[in-house]
């Protein structure tokens, strides 16, 4: 279970930075790249820890993983758009956030029940 | 002292070429009117193709007209290092190509009677430092292996024997006036039907199945083949992950003695210097130039960029009887992953789009090599140099190492773009003639205060891949530390891969805040960077 708690820590940090980034996207401002390139790796570490936990076998929060992976794909696409000079669709940014938050809530529920 | 290229000042009758007006259909469109683009245009015009050269600013006004006008077979990437990353066949091919390009330039100047001061002379390679002797030895050995007539010598015109550790000499190298040469060729091809356009910026390009479409600021060009001869490909290209941009510095001085050595020198010490001599108006030598002190663009180790010129000046005064410093300028070069330029099809699936880049500071010759090679490739003629230069060649260990090094560096630049990390907090911290990046209303803004106390502001986010630009106080430009795009104080592109200008911003002088632009926001701007 420790792995799950550490993953939650990483996801929580990623979520904070993600909300901060979302405020830039919603205001139509350029995102600060130091935050973009910290948010992504933090979430990626969380996902890796989650995969490690799931691979150990037993009951697992696979729904969270699916949501986080989908959110990650959306994130990579947004970074690609941003760096190649295409605006980030606000809906996509919000959708990415909602997926991740849902994954996070499910993960918390799993951890608290465990 | 303002930066000004010697070549621009000493080109009295600069021909003007028109802007593109309307749409055009040609066999080949060449983007960029430097030595690479113009040589390619020459070869294709000679082969009977209909050609259009699209130049954003002035023909020869890019790096070509801001170089140091030396023509030589050696290369700054060093043959012995290239042999290490590639093989012996490659260095033989590169050396042969460079020698042929030098001969080609001489032929053109003679045939077309271009008044560009072309003259053969030797190249010297020497060191004053014991630790550097082995580099000289290895390089001489590699050049000899590549079939070049280089020999160790005990005499060099600059220094007595006791003051250098090791020296080598190769005859048959040359000097010329690069801007006059390129303008001479451009004038010749324009008179033979090649369409040369200035002030015509390419803003988008696309390779389709049976043609290419190029969008410029004045019209659309449709063509069968396109050559991106913009020094580094414009837009986004994988080569930018290894072709690190560097700026280097040049000063041109007059000597009291009037005794100008007729040779080109590379001083291969820890601080590499290139020393050359040129003439202003006739064949008589009357100017000595010293070049060196390169650093990654936008990443000067000295905040005070003038330091780089000052260091060259101190060097000049220490070694020569300097009467006056006449000109000083700086220019950009791009490296390659394994020391050899990338010339040819832009990527493996491309059929119609060609590039030429990664020349180091040796591109007057490499640009000519590219012109000859691309000329052959585009008309379907075999050229044995292609194997060495092929832009679609696979990766190798040296390239992989460069890739990691350069991209860690780029990542580090992105990581500096954090909130509240600006050069200054208030406009009042910007002195006259100074530029600083400020954070205003959550945006990074590049602000320059001119000598009349007027503020010039634009977004500090580079339009290529969104790094934050840095102020270059020697040239009064905004330079991007990631891939080398450079912008004027009004945000317009000078060089590098960026196509779009930095977005201009208005500052309300009454409260020092940004004037809100309700029409659009910076982050929502569609830059449409083509992936080339
Ligand atoms: C300080 C210094 C000294 C040098 N000295 C030497 C030397 O002595 N000998 C030597 O062999 N090499 C030298 N070099 C290298 C050499 O000058 C360059 O490699 C060479 O000039 C490159 O030529 P080019 O035609 O590829 O690029 P450029 O001359 O830079 O031409 C590219 C052109 O493309 C245009 N362009 C860019 N974007 C667009 C667009 N969107 N639409 C249309 N046009 C566009 C630009 O305006 C520019 O005119 C030196 C380099 C430096 C930095």
Short mmCIF file of N, CA and C and ligand atoms in Angstrom, two decimals, chain B residues 31-37 54-58 61-64 66-70 72 200-202 229-231 234 248 250 264 331-333 359-365, ligand 1:
data_model
loop_
_atom_site.label_atom_id
_atom_site.label_comp_id
_atom_site.label_asym_id
_atom_site.label_seq_id
_atom_site.Cartn_x
_atom_site.Cartn_y
_atom_site.Cartn_z
N UNK B 31 14.17 28.51 -51.00
CA UNK B 31 13.89 29.44 -49.90
C UNK B 31 15.22 29.87 -49.30
N UNK B 32 15.55 31.15 -49.41
CA UNK B 32 16.80 31.66 -48.86
C UNK B 32 17.78 32.03 -49.96
N UNK B 33 18.25 33.28 -49.90
CA UNK B 33 19.17 33.77 -50.93
C UNK B 33 20.56 34.00 -50.39
N UNK B 34 21.08 33.04 -49.61
CA UNK B 34 22.48 33.07 -49.19
C UNK B 34 23.29 32.28 -50.20
N UNK B 35 24.53 31.95 -49.84
CA UNK B 35 25.40 31.25 -50.80
C UNK B 35 24.82 29.89 -51.17
N UNK B 36 24.12 29.24 -50.25
CA UNK B 36 23.55 27.91 -50.52
C UNK B 36 22.42 28.04 -51.56
N UNK B 37 21.49 28.94 -51.27
CA UNK B 37 20.34 29.09 -52.16
C UNK B 37 20.76 29.57 -53.55
N UNK B 54 13.32 32.72 -53.13
CA UNK B 54 12.48 33.54 -52.26
C UNK B 54 13.29 33.93 -51.04
N UNK B 55 13.66 35.19 -50.95
CA UNK B 55 14.53 35.66 -49.87
C UNK B 55 13.74 36.63 -48.97
N UNK B 56 13.75 36.34 -47.68
CA UNK B 56 12.95 37.14 -46.74
C UNK B 56 13.47 38.57 -46.62
N UNK B 57 14.79 38.74 -46.72
CA UNK B 57 15.36 40.08 -46.54
C UNK B 57 16.13 40.47 -47.79
N UNK B 58 17.45 40.54 -47.75
CA UNK B 58 18.22 40.89 -48.93
C UNK B 58 19.09 39.70 -49.33
N UNK B 61 22.29 38.79 -47.47
CA UNK B 61 22.24 39.56 -46.22
C UNK B 61 22.14 38.70 -44.97
N UNK B 62 22.07 37.38 -45.14
CA UNK B 62 22.06 36.49 -43.97
C UNK B 62 23.50 36.26 -43.51
N UNK B 63 23.79 35.06 -43.06
CA UNK B 63 25.13 34.78 -42.54
C UNK B 63 26.21 34.97 -43.61
N UNK B 64 25.86 34.67 -44.86
CA UNK B 64 26.85 34.80 -45.94
C UNK B 64 27.50 36.18 -45.93
N UNK B 66 27.80 38.13 -43.49
CA UNK B 66 28.31 38.47 -42.15
C UNK B 66 29.37 37.46 -41.73
N UNK B 67 30.01 36.83 -42.72
CA UNK B 67 31.01 35.81 -42.42
C UNK B 67 32.39 36.44 -42.42
N UNK B 68 33.44 35.63 -42.72
CA UNK B 68 34.78 36.22 -42.77
C UNK B 68 35.49 35.95 -44.11
N UNK B 69 34.75 35.41 -45.10
CA UNK B 69 35.27 35.36 -46.47
C UNK B 69 36.48 34.49 -46.74
N UNK B 70 36.61 33.40 -45.98
CA UNK B 70 37.75 32.50 -46.21
C UNK B 70 37.27 31.21 -46.86
N UNK B 72 38.48 27.34 -47.70
CA UNK B 72 39.52 26.39 -47.27
C UNK B 72 38.93 24.99 -47.20
N UNK B 200 10.63 38.74 -49.48
CA UNK B 200 9.56 37.76 -49.71
C UNK B 200 9.77 36.61 -48.73
N UNK B 201 9.00 36.63 -47.66
CA UNK B 201 9.18 35.66 -46.58
C UNK B 201 8.27 34.46 -46.76
N UNK B 202 8.86 33.29 -46.66
CA UNK B 202 8.05 32.07 -46.72
C UNK B 202 7.43 31.85 -45.35
N UNK B 229 16.90 26.56 -48.07
CA UNK B 229 18.30 26.99 -47.93
C UNK B 229 18.37 28.16 -46.97
N UNK B 230 17.78 27.96 -45.80
CA UNK B 230 17.66 29.07 -44.83
C UNK B 230 18.68 28.93 -43.69
N UNK B 231 19.77 28.25 -43.95
CA UNK B 231 20.85 28.01 -42.99
C UNK B 231 20.46 26.92 -41.99
N UNK B 234 13.58 26.22 -41.71
CA UNK B 234 12.56 26.97 -40.99
C UNK B 234 11.46 26.01 -40.55
N UNK B 248 29.32 33.61 -33.14
CA UNK B 248 30.73 33.95 -32.94
C UNK B 248 30.97 35.37 -33.39
N UNK B 250 33.47 38.79 -34.59
CA UNK B 250 34.54 39.19 -35.51
C UNK B 250 34.86 40.67 -35.28
N UNK B 264 45.56 32.70 -44.20
CA UNK B 264 44.48 32.50 -43.24
C UNK B 264 45.03 31.63 -42.12
N UNK B 331 27.91 36.65 -35.98
CA UNK B 331 27.03 35.86 -36.86
C UNK B 331 26.84 34.48 -36.26
N UNK B 332 25.98 33.73 -36.89
CA UNK B 332 25.54 32.46 -36.31
C UNK B 332 26.01 31.27 -37.15
N UNK B 333 26.35 30.20 -36.46
CA UNK B 333 26.57 28.95 -37.21
C UNK B 333 25.86 27.81 -36.51
N UNK B 359 26.52 23.46 -41.12
CA UNK B 359 27.78 23.80 -41.81
C UNK B 359 28.92 24.21 -40.87
N UNK B 360 28.70 24.30 -39.57
CA UNK B 360 29.67 24.95 -38.67
C UNK B 360 29.96 26.34 -39.26
N UNK B 361 31.14 26.91 -38.94
CA UNK B 361 31.45 28.22 -39.54
C UNK B 361 32.28 28.02 -40.81
N UNK B 362 31.91 26.97 -41.56
CA UNK B 362 32.65 26.63 -42.78
C UNK B 362 31.72 26.62 -43.99
N UNK B 363 30.64 27.37 -43.90
CA UNK B 363 29.56 27.18 -44.87
C UNK B 363 29.66 27.96 -46.17
N UNK B 364 30.69 28.79 -46.34
CA UNK B 364 30.82 29.39 -47.67
C UNK B 364 31.20 28.28 -48.65
N UNK B 365 32.05 27.37 -48.16
CA UNK B 365 32.39 26.20 -48.96
C UNK B 365 31.26 25.16 -48.89
C1 LIG C 1 31.36 34.66 -37.72
C2 LIG C 1 31.29 33.70 -38.85
C3 LIG C 1 32.28 33.71 -39.82
C4 LIG C 1 32.23 32.81 -40.89
N1 LIG C 1 33.24 32.80 -41.79
C5 LIG C 1 33.26 31.85 -42.74
C6 LIG C 1 34.38 31.74 -43.62
O1 LIG C 1 35.32 32.52 -43.54
N2 LIG C 1 34.36 30.74 -44.53
C7 LIG C 1 33.34 29.85 -44.61
O2 LIG C 1 33.40 28.96 -45.45
N3 LIG C 1 32.25 29.96 -43.83
C8 LIG C 1 32.20 30.93 -42.89
N4 LIG C 1 31.13 31.02 -42.05
C9 LIG C 1 29.95 30.18 -42.29
C10 LIG C 1 29.15 30.72 -43.47
O3 LIG C 1 29.10 32.11 -43.44
C11 LIG C 1 27.73 30.17 -43.46
O4 LIG C 1 27.75 28.80 -43.19
C12 LIG C 1 27.07 30.37 -44.80
O5 LIG C 1 27.13 31.73 -45.15
C13 LIG C 1 25.64 29.87 -44.78
O6 LIG C 1 25.05 30.20 -45.99
P1 LIG C 1 23.53 29.90 -46.24
O7 LIG C 1 23.21 30.37 -47.60
O8 LIG C 1 23.25 28.48 -45.94
O9 LIG C 1 22.77 30.76 -45.12
P2 LIG C 1 22.51 32.33 -45.08
O10 LIG C 1 23.58 33.11 -45.72
O11 LIG C 1 22.20 32.65 -43.66
O12 LIG C 1 21.22 32.48 -45.97
C14 LIG C 1 19.95 32.05 -45.55
C15 LIG C 1 18.94 33.02 -46.09
O13 LIG C 1 17.64 32.52 -45.85
C16 LIG C 1 16.80 33.61 -45.64
N5 LIG C 1 15.58 33.17 -44.95
C17 LIG C 1 15.47 32.74 -43.67
N6 LIG C 1 14.19 32.46 -43.39
C18 LIG C 1 13.47 32.72 -44.51
C19 LIG C 1 12.09 32.64 -44.84
N7 LIG C 1 11.16 32.24 -43.95
N8 LIG C 1 11.71 32.97 -46.10
C20 LIG C 1 12.62 33.38 -47.02
N9 LIG C 1 13.94 33.48 -46.74
C21 LIG C 1 14.36 33.15 -45.51
C22 LIG C 1 17.65 34.55 -44.80
O14 LIG C 1 17.16 35.87 -44.85
C23 LIG C 1 19.01 34.39 -45.40
O15 LIG C 1 19.32 35.37 -46.35
C24 LIG C 1 31.15 31.91 -40.99
C25 LIG C 1 30.14 31.92 -40.03
C26 LIG C 1 30.20 32.79 -38.97
C27 LIG C 1 29.15 32.73 -37.95
#
